[in-house]
XYZ file of C-alpha atoms in Angstrom:
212
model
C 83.888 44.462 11.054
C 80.481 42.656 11.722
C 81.217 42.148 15.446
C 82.036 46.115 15.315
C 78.838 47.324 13.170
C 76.571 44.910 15.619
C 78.286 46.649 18.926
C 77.394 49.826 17.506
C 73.534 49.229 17.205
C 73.385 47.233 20.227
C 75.162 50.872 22.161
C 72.674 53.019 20.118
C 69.606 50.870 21.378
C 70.885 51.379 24.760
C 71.573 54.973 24.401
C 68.202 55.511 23.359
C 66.483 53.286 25.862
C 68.100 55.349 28.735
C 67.623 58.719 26.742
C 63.787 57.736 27.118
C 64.300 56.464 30.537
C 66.202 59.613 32.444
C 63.642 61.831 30.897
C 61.118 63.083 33.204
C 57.920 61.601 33.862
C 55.426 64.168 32.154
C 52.197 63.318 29.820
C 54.331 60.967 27.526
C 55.896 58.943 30.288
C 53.735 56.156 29.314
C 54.359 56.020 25.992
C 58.157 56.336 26.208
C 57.868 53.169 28.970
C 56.514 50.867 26.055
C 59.174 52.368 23.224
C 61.956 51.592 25.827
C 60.308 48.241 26.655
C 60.654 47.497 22.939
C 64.296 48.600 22.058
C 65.334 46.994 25.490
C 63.647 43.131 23.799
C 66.213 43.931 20.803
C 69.387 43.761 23.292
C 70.709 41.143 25.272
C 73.779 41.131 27.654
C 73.949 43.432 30.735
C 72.826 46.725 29.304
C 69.525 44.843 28.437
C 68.950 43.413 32.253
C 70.094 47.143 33.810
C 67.758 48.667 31.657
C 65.413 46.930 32.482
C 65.877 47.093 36.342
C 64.550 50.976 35.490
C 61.495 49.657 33.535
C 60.462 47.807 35.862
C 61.178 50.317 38.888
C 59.540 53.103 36.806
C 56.271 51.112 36.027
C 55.767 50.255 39.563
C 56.177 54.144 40.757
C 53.202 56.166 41.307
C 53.605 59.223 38.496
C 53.157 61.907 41.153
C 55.589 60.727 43.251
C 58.060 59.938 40.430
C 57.582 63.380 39.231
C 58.363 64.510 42.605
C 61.059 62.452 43.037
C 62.893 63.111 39.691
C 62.744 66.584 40.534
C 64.471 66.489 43.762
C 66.972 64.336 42.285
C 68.263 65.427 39.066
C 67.141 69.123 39.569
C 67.898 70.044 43.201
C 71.027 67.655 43.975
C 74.003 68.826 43.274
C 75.541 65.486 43.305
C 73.183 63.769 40.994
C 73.051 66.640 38.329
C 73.084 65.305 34.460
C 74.392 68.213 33.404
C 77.736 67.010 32.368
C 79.616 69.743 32.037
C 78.763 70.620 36.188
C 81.814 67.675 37.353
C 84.345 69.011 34.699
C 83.643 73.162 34.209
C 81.916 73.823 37.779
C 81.550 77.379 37.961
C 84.529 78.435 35.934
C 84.225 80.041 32.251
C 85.375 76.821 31.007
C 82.340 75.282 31.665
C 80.954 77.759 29.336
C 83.460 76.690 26.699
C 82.669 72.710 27.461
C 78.595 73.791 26.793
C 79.660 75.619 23.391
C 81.553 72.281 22.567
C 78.565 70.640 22.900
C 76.388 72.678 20.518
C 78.779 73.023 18.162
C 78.784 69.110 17.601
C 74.639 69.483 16.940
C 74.976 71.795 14.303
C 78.104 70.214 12.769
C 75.206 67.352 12.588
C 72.617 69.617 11.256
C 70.568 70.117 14.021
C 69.806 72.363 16.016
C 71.003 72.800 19.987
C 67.486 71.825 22.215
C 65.636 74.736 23.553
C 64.333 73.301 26.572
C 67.256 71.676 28.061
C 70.590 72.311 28.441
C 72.669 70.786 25.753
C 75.059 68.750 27.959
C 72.115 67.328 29.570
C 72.747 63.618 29.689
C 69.332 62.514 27.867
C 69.603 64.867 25.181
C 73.353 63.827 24.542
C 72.163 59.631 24.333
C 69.539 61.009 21.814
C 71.477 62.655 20.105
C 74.322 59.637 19.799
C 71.619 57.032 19.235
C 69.499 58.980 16.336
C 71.550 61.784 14.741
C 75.187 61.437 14.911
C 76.599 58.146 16.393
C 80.377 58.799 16.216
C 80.267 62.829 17.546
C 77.731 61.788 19.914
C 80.062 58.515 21.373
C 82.983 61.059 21.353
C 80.819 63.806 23.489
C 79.796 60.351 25.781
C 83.803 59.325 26.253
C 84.794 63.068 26.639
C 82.605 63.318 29.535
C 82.982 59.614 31.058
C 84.107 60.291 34.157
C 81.025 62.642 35.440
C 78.764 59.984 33.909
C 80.345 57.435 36.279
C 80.055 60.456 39.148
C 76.371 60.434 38.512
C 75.917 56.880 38.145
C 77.774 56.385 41.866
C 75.783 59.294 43.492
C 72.544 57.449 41.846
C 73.515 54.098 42.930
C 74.206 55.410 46.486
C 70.825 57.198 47.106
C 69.386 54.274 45.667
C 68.080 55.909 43.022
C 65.750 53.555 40.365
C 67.773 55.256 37.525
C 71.530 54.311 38.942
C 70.574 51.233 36.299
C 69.891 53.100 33.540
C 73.249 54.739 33.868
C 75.444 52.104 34.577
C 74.085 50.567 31.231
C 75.188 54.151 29.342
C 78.752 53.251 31.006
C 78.943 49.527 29.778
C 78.801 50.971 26.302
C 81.762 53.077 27.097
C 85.365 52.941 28.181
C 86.077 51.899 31.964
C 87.614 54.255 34.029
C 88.828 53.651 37.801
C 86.499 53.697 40.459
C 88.989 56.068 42.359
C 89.020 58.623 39.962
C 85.164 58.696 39.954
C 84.395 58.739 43.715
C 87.526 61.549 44.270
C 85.939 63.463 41.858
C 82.171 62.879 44.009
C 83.849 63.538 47.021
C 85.787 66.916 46.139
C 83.268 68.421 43.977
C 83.849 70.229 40.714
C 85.945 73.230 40.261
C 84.888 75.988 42.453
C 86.456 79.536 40.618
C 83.226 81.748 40.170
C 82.860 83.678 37.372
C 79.950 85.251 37.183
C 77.923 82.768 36.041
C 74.568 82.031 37.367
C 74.033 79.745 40.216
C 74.234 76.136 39.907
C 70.542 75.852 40.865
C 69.004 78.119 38.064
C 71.094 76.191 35.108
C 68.191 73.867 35.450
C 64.725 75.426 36.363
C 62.744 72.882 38.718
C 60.481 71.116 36.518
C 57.625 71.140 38.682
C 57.103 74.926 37.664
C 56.617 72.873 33.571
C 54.844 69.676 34.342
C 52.962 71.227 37.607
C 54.169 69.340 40.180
């Protein structure tokens, strides 16, 4: 019971650490740098030393260019989306079912869905797991392992400095076969249109908020 209770505030200090990590680089990019720094001294093990690969990458960046870069690669590749529900809905109405799933576990919580992101967005699931609701949130994280795993292999193939980051969200979770992941890159998510809007405008560019 004590090994079990100790696993789940080691996964909530990683959860937060790369919730404050993925986010992207605005005025409080700083500040979220030092409260990762400090959760990530309170860990040890492999999340600790992934997580702090992205630390360490992140400090060294130039903010402009990080800025620049986060935007072309969470925002404006398809491949590297954190929008979960992208690898498992695609453009199909289920997709819009798998987002209603999502804010329906925030206000079964008691808080509300986030207004300025979507609510499947990778970073504002870890928050949520690591500061509201630990067991809904680790059950929205397994649900959705396999497009986390997508993500992290895109990342780690661009050479992304957040493929880290990532891969220490998936040591927390079950393992799932390399295979399935990299089929799943490879063939894209489903492709029936429904109407919904393009992929592109789920997520506006940020450099139209943090003027970049």
């Amino acid at each position: 019971m004590r090994a079990r209770r100790s696993r789940s505030l080691r996964d909530r200090v990683v959860w937060q650490s790369a919730s404050l990590l993925l986010a992207y680089p605005d005025d409080g990019h700083d500040l979220r740098l030092e409260t990762a720094a400090d959760l990530i001294g309170r860990i040890t093990g492999e999340p600790a030393g992934l997580l702090g690969e992205t630390l360490c990458a992140l400090r060294r960046s130039d903010p402009m260019a990080l800025a620049t870069d986060y935007v072309d690669t969470f925002d404006l590749r398809k491949q590297t989306t954190m929008l979960l529900t992208y690898w498992t809905g695609g453009d199909t109405r289920n997709r819009g079912a798998q987002m209603v799933a999502f804010t329906q576990a925030y206000r079964a919580a008691g808080v509300a869905p986030p207004r300025s992101e979507a609510p499947d967005h990778l970073p504002v699931v870890l928050e949520f797991a690591a500061t509201v609701d630990p067991v809904a949130g680790r059950r929205l994280l397994e649900a959705h392992r396999v497009p986390i795993d997508v993500l992290r292999q895109a990342l780690t193939d661009a050479g992304s400095p957040y493929a880290p980051a990532v891969a220490a969200v998936c040591a927390t979770l079950p393992s799932v076969p390399v295979a399935e992941s990299r089929t799943l890159l490879g063939a894209g998510p489903p492709r029936e249109a429904v109407g919904l809007e393009p992929f592109q405008l789920t997520v506006p560019p940020r450099r139209a908020q943090g003027g970049v």
